[in-house]
Coordinates of C-alpha atoms and ligand atoms in Angstrom, one line a residue:
M1 CA 110.0 22.8 141.2
S2 CA 112.7 22.9 144.0
A3 CA 114.6 25.7 144.9
E4 CA 118.4 25.3 145.4
V5 CA 119.7 26.7 148.7
F6 CA 122.6 29.2 147.9
K7 CA 124.7 31.2 151.1
L8 CA 124.0 35.0 150.9
T9 CA 126.9 37.4 150.7
R10 CA 126.0 39.9 152.6
I11 CA 126.5 43.4 152.1
P12 CA 128.4 44.7 154.7
S13 CA 130.7 41.6 154.2
L14 CA 131.7 43.4 150.8
K15 CA 134.6 46.1 152.3
T16 CA 135.3 48.1 149.3
V17 CA 133.7 48.9 145.9
E18 CA 135.9 46.8 143.9
D19 CA 134.5 44.0 146.5
F20 CA 130.8 44.7 145.5
R21 CA 131.9 44.9 141.4
R22 CA 133.5 41.4 141.7
H23 CA 130.3 40.3 143.7
V24 CA 128.1 41.9 140.9
A25 CA 130.4 40.1 137.8
S26 CA 129.9 37.2 139.7
L27 CA 126.1 36.9 139.7
D28 CA 126.4 38.1 135.6
I29 CA 124.0 41.1 136.0
D30 CA 124.0 44.7 134.8
L31 CA 124.3 46.9 137.6
P32 CA 127.1 49.3 137.6
C33 CA 128.4 52.1 139.8
E34 CA 130.9 55.0 140.4
D35 CA 133.8 54.3 142.3
Q36 CA 133.0 57.2 144.9
I37 CA 130.8 58.8 146.8
A38 CA 130.6 62.2 144.6
S39 CA 130.0 65.7 147.0
G40 CA 129.0 68.6 146.3
P41 CA 127.4 70.4 143.3
E42 CA 128.8 67.9 141.2
S43 CA 127.3 65.3 142.4
P44 CA 124.9 63.6 140.0
L45 CA 122.6 63.3 142.8
A46 CA 122.5 67.2 143.2
Q47 CA 121.8 68.0 139.9
P48 CA 117.7 69.6 138.5
C49 CA 115.5 67.4 136.9
A50 CA 115.7 69.5 133.7
G51 CA 112.5 69.6 131.6
T52 CA 109.8 68.6 133.6
T53 CA 107.5 71.2 136.1
I54 CA 105.9 70.4 138.7
N55 CA 103.2 72.9 140.2
G56 CA 104.9 75.4 138.3
K57 CA 108.0 74.0 140.5
T58 CA 111.6 73.0 139.3
I59 CA 112.8 69.4 140.2
E60 CA 115.7 70.7 142.2
N61 CA 117.9 67.2 143.2
R62 CA 117.7 63.5 141.8
W63 CA 115.9 61.8 144.7
A64 CA 112.6 61.2 145.8
I65 CA 110.9 60.0 149.3
Q66 CA 108.9 56.6 148.2
P67 CA 105.3 56.5 149.4
M68 CA 105.7 54.8 152.8
E69 CA 102.8 53.7 155.1
G70 CA 102.7 52.6 158.8
W71 CA 99.4 51.6 159.6
D72 CA 98.8 54.1 162.2
A73 CA 96.4 56.4 161.2
T74 CA 93.6 56.7 163.7
T75 CA 90.8 54.2 162.7
T76 CA 88.6 57.3 161.2
G77 CA 91.8 57.7 158.9
A78 CA 93.3 60.7 160.5
P79 CA 97.1 61.2 161.0
T80 CA 98.2 60.6 164.4
E81 CA 101.6 61.7 166.3
E82 CA 103.5 58.2 164.4
V83 CA 102.5 59.6 161.1
R84 CA 103.4 63.1 161.4
R85 CA 106.5 62.3 162.7
R86 CA 107.2 59.9 159.8
W87 CA 106.4 62.8 157.3
Q88 CA 108.6 65.0 159.1
R89 CA 111.4 62.5 158.5
F90 CA 110.3 62.6 154.9
G91 CA 111.4 66.2 154.9
E92 CA 114.6 65.9 156.7
S93 CA 116.2 63.2 153.9
G94 CA 116.5 66.8 151.9
A95 CA 114.3 64.7 148.6
S96 CA 112.9 67.2 146.3
V97 CA 110.2 65.0 145.3
I98 CA 107.7 63.4 148.4
Y99 CA 106.1 61.5 146.4
G100 CA 102.4 60.5 147.7
G101 CA 103.7 60.3 151.4
E102 CA 101.8 57.0 151.8
A103 CA 99.0 55.5 150.3
M104 CA 95.6 57.3 151.4
A105 CA 92.3 55.6 150.9
V106 CA 89.9 57.6 148.6
R107 CA 87.1 55.5 150.4
P108 CA 87.2 54.3 154.0
D109 CA 86.0 50.4 152.4
G110 CA 88.7 51.0 150.0
R111 CA 91.4 50.5 153.1
A112 CA 93.9 48.2 153.0
N113 CA 94.0 47.9 156.6
P114 CA 91.9 50.2 159.3
N115 CA 94.9 52.5 160.3
Q116 CA 95.0 53.9 156.8
L117 CA 94.8 57.2 156.2
I118 CA 91.5 58.5 154.3
I119 CA 91.4 61.5 152.0
N120 CA 88.4 62.9 153.0
E121 CA 86.6 66.5 154.2
E122 CA 86.9 65.5 157.5
N123 CA 90.8 64.6 157.1
K124 CA 91.6 67.5 155.2
G125 CA 92.6 69.7 157.6
G126 CA 95.0 67.0 159.6
I127 CA 96.8 65.6 156.0
A128 CA 97.6 69.5 154.8
E129 CA 98.9 69.6 158.5
L130 CA 101.4 66.8 157.4
R131 CA 102.4 68.6 154.2
E132 CA 103.6 71.7 156.4
G133 CA 105.2 69.6 159.0
L134 CA 107.1 68.2 156.4
I135 CA 108.1 71.4 154.6
R136 CA 108.8 72.6 158.5
A137 CA 111.2 70.4 159.2
R138 CA 113.3 70.3 155.6
K139 CA 113.3 74.5 156.6
D140 CA 115.2 73.2 159.9
R141 CA 117.6 71.1 158.4
F142 CA 118.5 73.1 155.4
G143 CA 117.3 76.5 156.0
D144 CA 114.9 78.9 155.1
R145 CA 115.3 78.6 151.4
A146 CA 114.3 74.9 151.1
A147 CA 111.0 75.1 151.8
D148 CA 110.6 76.1 148.3
G149 CA 112.5 73.3 146.9
V150 CA 110.3 70.1 147.6
T151 CA 107.3 69.0 145.6
I152 CA 105.1 66.9 147.6
G153 CA 102.4 64.6 146.6
F154 CA 99.4 62.9 148.4
Q155 CA 98.8 58.8 146.9
L156 CA 95.4 58.0 146.3
T157 CA 94.4 53.8 146.5
H158 CA 91.7 52.0 146.6
S159 CA 93.1 48.2 147.9
G160 CA 90.7 46.2 146.0
R161 CA 91.5 42.3 146.4
F162 CA 93.8 43.1 149.6
C163 CA 91.3 45.8 151.4
R164 CA 91.0 45.0 155.0
P165 CA 89.2 48.0 156.2
H166 CA 87.8 46.5 159.7
D167 CA 89.6 44.2 161.3
K168 CA 93.5 43.5 160.3
K169 CA 93.1 39.9 160.1
R170 CA 90.1 40.2 157.4
L171 CA 90.1 40.3 154.1
E172 CA 87.2 41.8 152.4
P173 CA 88.3 41.8 148.8
C174 CA 87.0 44.0 146.1
I175 CA 88.2 42.5 142.6
A176 CA 88.4 43.1 138.9
Y177 CA 88.8 39.4 138.0
R178 CA 88.7 35.9 139.3
H179 CA 92.2 34.7 139.8
P180 CA 93.2 31.0 139.6
I181 CA 96.0 31.1 141.8
L182 CA 95.3 34.6 144.0
D183 CA 91.5 33.6 145.1
R184 CA 92.8 30.2 146.6
K185 CA 95.9 31.9 148.5
F186 CA 93.5 34.6 149.9
G187 CA 90.4 32.5 150.2
I188 CA 88.4 33.7 147.6
D189 CA 85.5 31.5 146.3
S190 CA 82.9 33.3 145.1
D191 CA 82.2 36.1 142.6
D192 CA 80.3 38.1 144.5
V193 CA 83.6 40.3 145.2
V194 CA 83.6 41.3 141.7
L195 CA 83.2 44.5 141.4
S196 CA 81.0 45.6 138.5
D197 CA 80.9 48.4 136.3
S198 CA 78.7 50.8 138.2
D199 CA 80.9 50.2 141.4
I200 CA 83.7 51.1 138.9
E201 CA 81.9 54.1 137.8
R202 CA 80.9 55.2 141.5
L203 CA 84.7 54.9 142.4
I204 CA 86.2 57.1 139.5
E205 CA 84.4 60.0 141.1
A206 CA 85.7 58.8 144.8
Y207 CA 89.3 59.4 142.9
V208 CA 88.3 62.7 141.2
G209 CA 86.6 64.1 144.5
A210 CA 90.4 63.3 146.1
A211 CA 92.0 64.8 143.6
Q212 CA 90.1 67.9 144.6
L213 CA 90.5 67.6 148.3
A214 CA 94.2 66.8 147.9
A215 CA 94.5 70.3 145.6
D216 CA 92.6 72.1 148.5
A217 CA 95.2 70.4 151.3
G218 CA 98.2 72.0 149.1
A219 CA 99.4 68.8 147.1
D220 CA 101.1 69.9 144.2
F221 CA 100.1 66.5 142.8
V222 CA 98.3 63.4 143.4
D223 CA 99.6 59.5 142.3
I224 CA 97.0 57.5 140.4
K225 CA 98.1 54.0 142.4
H226 CA 98.5 51.6 139.6
C227 CA 101.2 49.1 141.2
H228 CA 101.4 46.2 144.0
G229 CA 98.4 44.2 143.4
Y230 CA 96.1 46.8 144.5
L231 CA 92.3 47.5 142.6
L232 CA 94.1 49.9 139.7
H233 CA 96.8 47.7 139.0
E234 CA 94.7 44.7 139.2
F235 CA 92.6 46.5 136.1
L236 CA 95.7 46.5 134.1
G237 CA 95.7 43.2 134.0
A238 CA 92.1 42.2 133.9
H239 CA 92.3 40.6 130.2
T240 CA 89.3 38.1 131.0
R241 CA 87.0 40.3 132.2
P242 CA 83.9 41.1 130.3
G243 CA 82.6 44.7 129.7
K244 CA 84.0 48.4 129.3
F245 CA 86.5 47.6 132.2
G246 CA 88.5 44.7 131.1
G247 CA 89.6 42.6 127.8
S248 CA 91.3 45.3 125.4
F249 CA 94.2 47.2 126.5
E250 CA 92.2 50.2 126.1
N251 CA 89.3 48.9 128.3
R252 CA 92.2 48.0 130.7
T253 CA 93.2 51.7 131.2
R254 CA 89.7 53.1 130.8
I255 CA 89.5 53.6 134.6
L256 CA 93.0 56.2 134.1
R257 CA 92.0 57.7 131.5
D258 CA 88.0 58.3 132.9
I259 CA 89.7 59.8 136.3
I260 CA 92.4 62.0 134.9
D261 CA 89.5 63.6 132.3
G262 CA 87.0 63.7 135.5
I263 CA 89.6 65.7 137.5
R264 CA 90.4 68.3 134.6
A265 CA 86.2 68.6 133.6
S266 CA 85.5 69.5 137.1
G267 CA 88.5 72.3 136.8
N268 CA 91.0 70.5 138.8
K269 CA 94.5 71.7 137.5
I270 CA 96.6 69.5 139.8
D271 CA 99.8 67.6 138.6
I272 CA 99.0 64.0 137.9
G273 CA 101.9 61.0 138.6
V274 CA 101.0 57.6 138.2
R275 CA 103.0 54.6 140.3
L276 CA 103.2 51.9 138.5
S277 CA 104.0 47.9 139.1
A278 CA 106.2 48.1 135.4
F279 CA 106.0 44.0 135.4
D280 CA 104.3 41.4 137.2
F281 CA 105.5 37.7 137.7
V282 CA 103.3 35.0 139.4
P283 CA 102.9 34.6 142.9
F284 CA 105.1 32.7 145.0
R285 CA 105.7 30.7 148.1
P286 CA 108.4 29.0 150.4
D287 CA 109.3 26.0 148.9
P288 CA 107.8 23.3 151.4
A289 CA 111.3 21.1 150.6
G290 CA 113.2 24.1 152.0
S291 CA 111.8 24.6 154.8
Q292 CA 112.7 24.0 158.8
P293 CA 110.7 24.0 161.4
G294 CA 111.4 27.5 162.5
K295 CA 112.6 28.5 159.3
L296 CA 110.9 29.4 155.7
G297 CA 111.8 27.8 152.5
P298 CA 113.1 29.6 149.9
G299 CA 110.8 31.0 147.1
I300 CA 109.5 29.2 144.4
P301 CA 106.8 30.1 141.5
E302 CA 103.0 28.9 142.5
D303 CA 102.3 26.0 140.1
F304 CA 101.3 27.8 137.3
A305 CA 100.8 25.2 134.6
H306 CA 97.2 24.9 134.6
C307 CA 96.5 28.5 133.4
L308 CA 98.9 28.7 130.2
P309 CA 99.2 31.1 128.9
Y310 CA 98.7 33.4 131.5
K311 CA 96.5 36.0 131.4
Y312 CA 96.1 37.1 135.3
G313 CA 98.5 40.0 134.9
F314 CA 100.2 43.5 133.5
G315 CA 103.9 43.5 132.1
V316 CA 104.3 39.3 132.7
N317 CA 105.0 36.9 129.7
P318 CA 101.7 34.8 128.8
Q319 CA 103.7 31.9 127.9
H320 CA 106.6 31.6 131.0
P321 CA 104.5 34.1 133.9
V322 CA 108.6 34.3 135.5
E323 CA 109.8 36.7 133.3
Y324 CA 108.3 39.8 132.4
D325 CA 106.9 41.7 129.1
L326 CA 107.5 45.5 128.5
T327 CA 105.3 45.5 125.6
E328 CA 101.7 46.5 126.9
P329 CA 103.6 48.9 130.2
L330 CA 105.8 50.5 127.7
E331 CA 102.7 51.3 125.9
F332 CA 100.9 52.3 129.1
M333 CA 103.9 54.8 129.7
E334 CA 103.1 56.6 126.1
L335 CA 99.4 56.4 126.9
C336 CA 100.3 58.3 130.5
G337 CA 102.1 60.9 128.5
Q338 CA 99.1 61.4 125.8
L339 CA 97.1 62.3 129.1
G340 CA 99.4 64.5 130.9
V341 CA 101.5 62.6 133.5
K342 CA 104.2 64.3 134.9
L343 CA 105.8 61.8 136.5
L344 CA 106.1 57.9 136.3
N345 CA 107.5 56.0 139.3
L346 CA 108.1 52.6 138.6
S347 CA 107.6 49.7 141.0
A348 CA 107.2 46.0 140.5
G349 CA 104.9 43.4 141.5
S350 CA 103.5 42.5 144.6
P351 CA 104.5 42.8 148.5
Y352 CA 101.3 40.4 149.3
Y353 CA 102.5 37.5 146.2
N354 CA 105.9 37.9 145.0
P355 CA 107.8 40.1 147.8
H356 CA 111.2 39.8 146.7
I357 CA 110.5 41.2 142.8
Q358 CA 109.1 44.2 144.6
R359 CA 111.0 44.9 147.8
P360 CA 114.7 42.7 147.6
A361 CA 115.5 41.8 151.0
A362 CA 118.3 40.1 153.3
Y363 CA 115.8 39.3 155.4
P364 CA 111.9 37.9 154.4
P365 CA 108.9 39.5 156.0
S366 CA 107.0 36.6 157.8
D367 CA 104.5 36.1 154.7
G368 CA 107.2 35.5 153.0
Y369 CA 110.0 33.3 151.8
Q370 CA 113.9 33.4 152.3
P371 CA 115.6 34.7 149.0
A372 CA 116.1 31.5 146.3
H373 CA 118.9 33.6 144.8
D374 CA 120.7 37.1 145.5
P375 CA 118.4 39.9 146.1
L376 CA 120.7 42.0 143.7
I377 CA 119.5 40.2 140.6
D378 CA 116.0 41.3 141.3
V379 CA 117.7 45.1 141.9
A380 CA 119.4 45.0 138.8
R381 CA 115.9 43.7 137.1
Q382 CA 114.1 46.7 138.1
I383 CA 117.1 49.2 137.2
N384 CA 117.5 47.8 134.2
V385 CA 113.5 47.4 133.1
V386 CA 113.4 51.1 134.3
R387 CA 116.2 51.6 132.0
E388 CA 113.8 50.9 129.2
F389 CA 111.1 53.1 130.3
K390 CA 113.2 56.1 130.4
K391 CA 115.0 55.3 126.8
R392 CA 111.2 55.8 125.3
A393 CA 110.0 58.6 128.1
P394 CA 107.7 61.3 126.6
K395 CA 108.8 64.7 126.8
G396 CA 108.2 66.4 129.8
M397 CA 107.6 63.1 132.0
A398 CA 110.0 62.4 134.9
I399 CA 111.0 58.6 135.9
I400 CA 111.4 57.4 139.2
G401 CA 113.0 54.0 140.0
S402 CA 112.5 52.4 143.1
A403 CA 113.9 49.3 144.9
Y404 CA 117.1 50.9 145.9
S405 CA 117.6 50.2 149.5
Y406 CA 119.0 46.8 149.2
L407 CA 122.1 48.2 148.0
Q408 CA 123.0 49.2 151.4
E409 CA 126.5 51.2 151.6
Y410 CA 126.6 51.0 147.5
L411 CA 123.3 53.0 146.7
P412 CA 125.1 56.4 146.3
H413 CA 127.6 54.9 144.2
V414 CA 124.8 53.2 141.5
A415 CA 122.4 56.1 142.3
Q416 CA 125.2 57.9 141.4
Y417 CA 125.6 56.0 137.6
V418 CA 122.4 55.9 137.0
L419 CA 121.4 59.2 136.7
R420 CA 125.0 60.2 135.3
H421 CA 124.1 57.5 132.8
N422 CA 120.4 58.7 132.2
W423 CA 119.1 55.7 133.0
T424 CA 116.7 57.2 135.4
D425 CA 115.5 60.8 136.1
M426 CA 115.2 59.9 139.7
V427 CA 115.9 57.8 142.4
G428 CA 113.6 56.7 144.7
L429 CA 113.5 55.4 148.3
G430 CA 111.9 53.4 150.2
R431 CA 112.8 51.3 153.0
M432 CA 116.0 53.4 153.7
T433 CA 114.0 56.4 154.2
L434 CA 112.7 54.8 157.3
S435 CA 116.1 54.1 158.9
Y436 CA 118.5 56.4 157.4
P437 CA 116.3 59.3 155.7
G438 CA 118.9 61.3 155.2
I439 CA 121.5 59.3 153.5
L440 CA 121.3 61.2 149.9
A441 CA 121.7 64.4 151.5
D442 CA 125.3 63.3 153.4
A443 CA 126.2 61.5 150.7
V444 CA 126.1 65.1 148.7
T445 CA 127.0 67.3 151.3
T446 CA 130.0 65.4 153.5
G447 CA 130.7 62.2 151.0
T448 CA 130.1 59.5 154.2
L449 CA 127.4 57.7 155.3
A450 CA 126.1 56.9 158.9
T451 CA 126.9 53.3 158.6
K452 CA 125.0 52.5 161.7
S453 CA 122.0 53.4 160.0
I454 CA 121.4 52.1 157.0
C455 CA 118.9 49.7 156.4
R456 CA 119.6 46.1 156.4
T457 CA 116.2 45.1 154.9
F458 CA 115.6 42.6 158.3
S459 CA 112.0 43.4 156.9
D460 CA 110.7 44.0 160.5
C461 CA 108.6 47.2 158.7
T462 CA 106.6 44.5 156.6
T463 CA 106.5 41.7 159.7
A464 CA 105.1 44.3 162.1
P465 CA 102.1 45.6 160.1
R466 CA 101.2 41.6 158.8
N467 CA 100.8 40.6 162.5
G468 CA 98.3 43.6 163.4
L469 CA 101.2 45.8 164.8
I470 CA 102.5 49.3 163.7
S471 CA 105.0 49.7 161.0
G472 CA 108.4 51.4 161.4
C473 CA 112.4 50.6 161.8
Y474 CA 112.4 48.6 165.2
P475 CA 115.8 47.9 164.9
L476 CA 117.6 50.7 163.8
D477 CA 115.5 53.4 164.7
K478 CA 115.2 54.1 168.7
Y479 CA 111.3 55.9 168.2
Y480 CA 110.5 52.3 167.6
S481 CA 113.4 49.8 169.1
A482 CA 112.1 51.6 172.6
K483 CA 108.5 50.6 172.1
P484 CA 106.8 47.5 173.7
E485 CA 105.8 46.5 170.0
F486 CA 109.2 45.7 169.6
Q487 CA 109.3 42.9 171.8
K488 CA 105.8 41.6 170.5
L489 CA 107.2 41.3 167.0
K490 CA 110.3 39.6 168.4
E491 CA 108.4 36.7 169.4
I492 CA 106.3 36.7 166.4
K493 CA 109.4 36.6 164.7
K494 CA 110.5 33.5 166.2
T495 CA 107.2 31.5 165.6
T496 CA 107.0 32.5 161.9
G497 CA 110.7 31.5 161.4
V498 CA 112.0 34.9 160.3
Ligands
LIG1 C1 106.5 49.3 155.3 C2 106.3 49.6 153.6 C3 104.9 50.6 153.8 C4 104.9 50.9 152.1 N1 103.7 51.5 151.8 C5 103.8 52.0 150.2 C6 102.5 52.6 149.9 O1 102.1 53.1 150.7 N2 102.6 52.9 148.6 C7 103.4 52.1 147.8 O2 103.3 52.9 146.5 N3 104.4 51.6 148.2 C8 104.5 51.3 149.7 N4 105.7 50.4 150.0 C9 106.7 50.3 148.9 C10 108.0 51.2 148.8 O3 107.7 52.4 148.5 C11 108.7 50.9 148.0 O4 108.5 50.4 146.3 C12 109.5 49.5 148.2 O5 110.2 49.3 149.9 C13 110.9 49.3 147.1 O6 112.1 50.0 147.8 P1 113.1 50.0 148.4 O7 114.0 49.1 148.3 O8 114.0 51.5 148.8 O9 112.6 49.4 149.6 C14 106.2 50.5 151.1 C15 106.9 49.6 151.9 C16 107.3 49.1 152.8 C17 108.4 48.3 153.2
LIG2 S1 112.7 47.6 159.6 FE1 114.6 49.1 159.2 S2 116.0 47.9 158.2 FE2 114.5 47.0 158.0 S3 114.3 46.4 156.0 FE3 112.7 47.6 157.6 S4 114.3 50.0 157.2 FE4 115.0 48.2 156.7

């Protein structure tokens, strides 16, 4: 299979909403938007999120900051200056929900990199200060009352197949099951790295302990991360695993049930969110036929003909695994409702093996591939999937959507539409937060955007950590442009062909 080369229409070249609409129509996708940015109290973005309370608080507006890690904590998992600055900027965004802050490992071996935050007794004070710094920054920008208007959660994680706890370049995987494509792609050739059921039981205790630490540190909720190919997401697709954590839907969701039961049995009343990859595809790779020296080829699926029906993912069509199947993910939402989960944050796929479905970009990260089609198609897929969840969401649960950053100038226009038409409860901002945390606060207060700060999806914030550097918006955030790492990053980009 070989991808057609296509010429990308860049968003800044679409000068008006009408141009944007015409372009969307030419792609034959369902991605509506409003005519203008609506400022003031009538804006759909400024409305409270009725029906869901977190830690007894009303959600005051409709945008959330997605978890965004920076590969920049200390090697003992404590915050540094960079981490504190990022959290302050989360506060300056004016978002009413800080969904997770960033991935925090529940155990040192579960880190995705040696500089990931670890939520433990030793780091509890530093993590509590992140929350306090965020609230202070929010107050400084929006006034004293703003301190009460924000709900802050911590994202609890174990990186599973993508653990690199000791060396940025060395995977130390802990996996749910052997995968015919990912094992080859990431060099796994033995069952030794498959976690046993008793390993999992110990891990569940670590999550319960981490939820208590989060409550002690002042979090309003914890996110039990089930996305992006990390461990608990992988377990949702553990169809081929024997024993009590694999096979049936009931077994594959046992970890979530046991973690929540454990949290409640310990007397911890903290609210709970789940970030879910709502669908998945097979892994992708750059098309060798379309690659040139110094330039990655467009993305094509890895060959999957030898593993059909495809039993190695969650929310993926087993007969045609480059399409989604929402049957089980919707069942999972229902289960979350029964377990009292109040926030369901929907994402997709994995940044390690199919980044285009997860974080649509004009420019690929160094371990990715050139877009094989317009990234708006990938944005629209996530938005329309979220709409399906929202239609069926249990009472009291708020749905948060992802992957809006690629919309750039038209992010507020699309966000207003999907909120006004009830396609989602909240819009979540990822990369845009790194370059322009106040984008939606500006939209709501002034109706205009600071064009120079808009994230252009250069993927430097992904390419940097993939090559051992801290993450950040190097091209647009002067704090990072001024760092020596930016020069290193430019060299890396030249050699990796992005
Ligand atoms: C540098 C970087 C760090 C990220 N860190 C996390 C993380 O810690 N946890 C998580 O669930 N998602 C993480 N994501 C994914 C984002 O939360 C978000 O889903 C993704 O970037 C797509 O949204 P966007 O289009 O607004 O960027 C990260 C993404 C980037 C680019
Ligand atoms: S480096 Fe900056 S502009 Fe590029 S994707 Fe990340 S946030 Fe956006």
